Amino acid sequence: MSEPTAQIQDDSRKDGLVNDIIESIMTPGYTPNSVIQLMYKAFYALFFTLFLLLLGTNGNLHVLALLIISICLFLSVRWFINEMETMKIAEAKDKSDQTKSGKVE
């Protein structure tokens, strides 16, 4: 009776965030939404930390430069993810169009 319980526990571990991160690293083109959301939250924490550091250092230009660089990096990552999603949608549409045209012939 202990075997089914162990199997259920192993299956529940497969759906975790750590597994999503490992799968996104090992599988080309696969990035689960949870990994992207975690990355966004990490960027928000970075912005908050740099903003507090900027206030604590009375507007140090080096900290301001780091904040600007991190914002630019965040925007470029968001743009890249958006472009990847657009490509996935276009590829899915092309595949469905090819399937429909294949059925007609």
Coordinates of N, CA and C in Angstrom, one line a residue:
M1 N 0.8 -1.2 0.0 CA 0.0 0.0 0.0 C 0.8 1.3 0.0
S2 N 2.1 1.1 0.4 CA 2.9 2.3 0.4 C 3.4 2.8 -1.0
E3 N 3.3 1.9 -2.0 CA 3.7 2.3 -3.3 C 2.8 3.3 -4.0
P4 N 1.5 3.1 -4.0 CA 0.7 4.2 -4.6 C 0.8 5.5 -3.9
T5 N 1.0 5.6 -2.6 CA 1.2 6.8 -1.9 C 2.5 7.5 -2.4
A6 N 3.5 6.7 -2.5 CA 4.8 7.3 -3.0 C 4.7 7.8 -4.4
Q7 N 3.9 7.1 -5.3 CA 3.7 7.5 -6.6 C 3.0 8.8 -6.7
I8 N 1.9 9.0 -5.9 CA 1.2 10.2 -5.8 C 2.1 11.4 -5.4
Q9 N 2.9 11.1 -4.4 CA 3.8 12.2 -3.9 C 4.8 12.6 -5.0
D10 N 5.3 11.6 -5.8 CA 6.3 11.9 -6.9 C 5.6 12.7 -8.0
D11 N 4.3 12.3 -8.3 CA 3.6 13.0 -9.3 C 3.3 14.5 -8.9
S12 N 3.0 14.7 -7.6 CA 2.7 16.1 -7.2 C 4.0 16.9 -7.2
R13 N 5.1 16.4 -7.1 CA 6.4 17.1 -7.1 C 6.7 17.6 -8.6
K14 N 6.2 16.9 -9.5 CA 6.5 17.2 -10.9 C 5.9 18.5 -11.4
D15 N 4.9 19.0 -10.7 CA 4.2 20.2 -11.1 C 4.6 21.4 -10.4
G16 N 5.8 21.4 -9.7 CA 6.2 22.5 -8.9 C 7.0 23.6 -9.7
L17 N 7.2 24.7 -9.1 CA 8.0 25.8 -9.7 C 9.4 25.4 -10.1
V18 N 10.0 24.6 -9.2 CA 11.4 24.2 -9.5 C 11.4 23.4 -10.7
N19 N 10.5 22.5 -10.9 CA 10.4 21.6 -12.1 C 10.1 22.5 -13.3
D20 N 9.3 23.5 -13.2 CA 9.0 24.4 -14.3 C 10.3 25.1 -14.7
I21 N 11.1 25.5 -13.8 CA 12.4 26.2 -14.1 C 13.3 25.3 -14.8
I22 N 13.5 24.1 -14.3 CA 14.4 23.1 -14.9 C 13.9 22.7 -16.3
E23 N 12.6 22.5 -16.4 CA 12.0 22.2 -17.8 C 12.3 23.4 -18.8
S24 N 12.2 24.6 -18.3 CA 12.4 25.8 -19.2 C 13.8 25.9 -19.6
I25 N 14.7 25.4 -18.7 CA 16.2 25.4 -19.1 C 16.5 24.3 -20.1
M26 N 15.9 23.1 -19.8 CA 16.3 21.9 -20.6 C 15.5 21.8 -21.9
T27 N 14.4 22.4 -22.0 CA 13.5 22.3 -23.2 C 13.6 23.6 -24.0
P28 N 14.1 23.5 -25.3 CA 14.2 24.7 -26.1 C 12.7 25.2 -26.5
G29 N 12.5 26.5 -26.3 CA 11.3 27.1 -26.7 C 10.2 27.0 -25.7
Y30 N 10.4 26.3 -24.5 CA 9.4 26.1 -23.5 C 9.7 26.9 -22.3
T31 N 8.8 27.9 -22.0 CA 8.9 28.7 -20.9 C 7.5 28.8 -20.2
P32 N 7.3 28.1 -19.1 CA 6.0 28.2 -18.4 C 5.7 29.6 -17.9
N33 N 4.4 29.9 -17.8 CA 4.0 31.2 -17.3 C 4.5 31.5 -15.9
S34 N 4.6 30.4 -15.1 CA 5.0 30.7 -13.7 C 6.4 31.2 -13.6
V35 N 7.3 30.7 -14.5 CA 8.7 31.1 -14.5 C 8.8 32.6 -14.9
I36 N 8.0 33.0 -15.9 CA 7.9 34.4 -16.4 C 7.4 35.3 -15.3
Q37 N 6.4 34.9 -14.6 CA 5.8 35.7 -13.5 C 6.8 35.8 -12.3
L38 N 7.6 34.7 -12.0 CA 8.6 34.8 -11.0 C 9.7 35.8 -11.4
M39 N 10.1 35.8 -12.7 CA 11.1 36.7 -13.2 C 10.6 38.1 -13.1
Y40 N 9.4 38.4 -13.4 CA 8.8 39.7 -13.2 C 8.9 40.2 -11.8
K41 N 8.5 39.3 -10.9 CA 8.5 39.6 -9.4 C 10.0 39.9 -9.0
A42 N 10.9 39.2 -9.5 CA 12.3 39.4 -9.1 C 12.8 40.8 -9.6
F43 N 12.3 41.2 -10.8 CA 12.6 42.5 -11.4 C 12.0 43.6 -10.5
Y44 N 10.7 43.4 -10.1 CA 10.1 44.4 -9.2 C 10.8 44.5 -7.9
A45 N 11.3 43.4 -7.3 CA 12.0 43.5 -6.1 C 13.4 44.2 -6.3
L46 N 14.0 44.0 -7.5 CA 15.2 44.8 -7.8 C 14.9 46.3 -7.9
F47 N 13.8 46.6 -8.6 CA 13.5 48.0 -8.7 C 13.3 48.7 -7.3
F48 N 12.5 48.0 -6.5 CA 12.2 48.5 -5.2 C 13.5 48.7 -4.4
T49 N 14.4 47.7 -4.4 CA 15.6 47.8 -3.7 C 16.5 48.9 -4.2
L50 N 16.6 49.0 -5.5 CA 17.4 50.1 -6.1 C 16.8 51.5 -5.8
F51 N 15.5 51.6 -5.7 CA 14.8 52.8 -5.4 C 15.1 53.2 -4.0
L52 N 15.0 52.2 -3.1 CA 15.3 52.5 -1.7 C 16.8 52.9 -1.5
L53 N 17.7 52.2 -2.2 CA 19.1 52.6 -2.2 C 19.3 54.0 -2.7
L54 N 18.6 54.3 -3.8 CA 18.7 55.7 -4.3 C 18.3 56.7 -3.3
L55 N 17.2 56.4 -2.6 CA 16.8 57.4 -1.5 C 17.8 57.4 -0.4
G56 N 18.3 56.2 0.0 CA 19.3 56.2 1.1 C 20.6 56.8 0.8
T57 N 21.0 56.9 -0.5 CA 22.3 57.5 -0.8 C 22.1 58.9 -1.3
N58 N 21.0 59.5 -1.1 CA 20.7 60.9 -1.5 C 20.9 61.1 -3.0
G59 N 20.4 60.2 -3.8 CA 20.4 60.3 -5.3 C 21.8 60.1 -5.9
N60 N 22.5 59.1 -5.4 CA 23.8 58.7 -6.0 C 23.6 58.4 -7.5
L61 N 24.5 59.0 -8.3 CA 24.4 58.8 -9.7 C 24.6 57.3 -10.2
H62 N 25.5 56.6 -9.4 CA 25.8 55.3 -9.8 C 24.6 54.4 -9.5
V63 N 23.9 54.6 -8.4 CA 22.6 53.9 -8.1 C 21.6 54.2 -9.2
L64 N 21.5 55.5 -9.5 CA 20.5 55.9 -10.5 C 20.8 55.2 -11.9
A65 N 22.1 55.1 -12.2 CA 22.4 54.4 -13.5 C 22.1 53.0 -13.4
L66 N 22.3 52.3 -12.3 CA 21.9 50.9 -12.1 C 20.4 50.7 -12.3
L67 N 19.6 51.7 -11.7 CA 18.2 51.6 -11.8 C 17.7 51.8 -13.2
I68 N 18.3 52.7 -13.9 CA 17.9 52.9 -15.3 C 18.3 51.7 -16.2
I69 N 19.5 51.1 -15.9 CA 19.9 49.9 -16.7 C 19.0 48.8 -16.4
S70 N 18.6 48.6 -15.1 CA 17.7 47.5 -14.8 C 16.3 47.7 -15.4
I71 N 15.8 48.9 -15.5 CA 14.5 49.2 -16.1 C 14.6 48.9 -17.6
C72 N 15.7 49.3 -18.3 CA 15.9 49.0 -19.7 C 16.0 47.5 -19.9
L73 N 16.7 46.8 -19.1 CA 16.8 45.3 -19.2 C 15.4 44.7 -19.1
F74 N 14.6 45.1 -18.1 CA 13.3 44.6 -17.9 C 12.4 44.9 -19.1
L75 N 12.5 46.1 -19.7 CA 11.7 46.4 -20.8 C 12.1 45.5 -22.0
S76 N 13.4 45.3 -22.2 CA 13.8 44.5 -23.3 C 13.4 43.0 -23.2
V77 N 13.4 42.5 -21.9 CA 13.0 41.1 -21.7 C 11.5 41.0 -22.0
R78 N 10.7 42.0 -21.5 CA 9.3 42.0 -21.8 C 9.0 42.0 -23.3
W79 N 9.7 42.8 -24.0 CA 9.6 42.9 -25.5 C 9.9 41.6 -26.1
F80 N 11.0 41.0 -25.7 CA 11.4 39.7 -26.3 C 10.4 38.6 -26.0
I81 N 9.8 38.5 -24.8 CA 8.8 37.6 -24.5 C 7.6 37.8 -25.3
N82 N 7.2 39.1 -25.5 CA 6.0 39.4 -26.3 C 6.3 38.9 -27.7
E83 N 7.5 39.2 -28.3 CA 7.8 38.7 -29.6 C 7.7 37.2 -29.8
M84 N 8.2 36.5 -28.8 CA 8.2 35.1 -28.8 C 6.7 34.5 -28.8
E85 N 5.9 35.2 -28.0 CA 4.5 34.8 -28.0 C 3.8 35.1 -29.3
T86 N 4.2 36.2 -30.0 CA 3.6 36.5 -31.3 C 4.1 35.5 -32.3
M87 N 5.3 35.0 -32.2 CA 5.8 34.0 -33.1 C 5.1 32.7 -32.9
K88 N 4.8 32.3 -31.7 CA 4.1 31.1 -31.4 C 2.7 31.1 -32.0
I89 N 2.1 32.2 -31.8 CA 0.7 32.4 -32.4 C 0.7 32.3 -33.9
A90 N 1.7 32.9 -34.5 CA 1.8 32.9 -36.0 C 2.1 31.5 -36.5
E91 N 3.0 30.7 -35.8 CA 3.3 29.4 -36.1 C 2.1 28.5 -36.0
A92 N 1.3 28.7 -34.9 CA 0.1 27.8 -34.7 C -0.9 28.1 -35.8
K93 N -1.0 29.4 -36.2 CA -1.9 29.8 -37.3 C -1.5 29.2 -38.6
D94 N -0.2 29.2 -38.9 CA 0.4 28.6 -40.1 C 0.1 27.1 -40.2
K95 N 0.3 26.4 -39.0 CA 0.1 25.0 -39.0 C -1.4 24.7 -39.2
S96 N -2.3 25.5 -38.6 CA -3.7 25.2 -38.8 C -4.1 25.5 -40.2
D97 N -3.5 26.5 -40.8 CA -3.8 26.8 -42.3 C -3.3 25.7 -43.2
Q98 N -2.1 25.2 -42.9 CA -1.6 24.0 -43.7 C -2.5 22.8 -43.5
T99 N -2.9 22.6 -42.3 CA -3.8 21.4 -42.0 C -5.1 21.6 -42.8
K100 N -5.7 22.7 -42.8 CA -6.9 23.0 -43.5 C -6.7 22.8 -45.0
S101 N -5.6 23.4 -45.5 CA -5.4 23.3 -47.0 C -5.1 21.9 -47.3
G102 N -4.5 21.1 -46.5 CA -4.2 19.7 -46.8 C -5.4 18.9 -46.8
K103 N -6.4 19.2 -46.0 CA -7.7 18.5 -46.0 C -8.5 18.8 -47.3
V104 N -8.4 20.0 -47.8 CA -9.2 20.4 -48.9 C -8.7 19.7 -50.2
E105 N -7.4 19.5 -50.3 CA -6.8 18.9 -51.5 C -7.1 17.5 -51.5

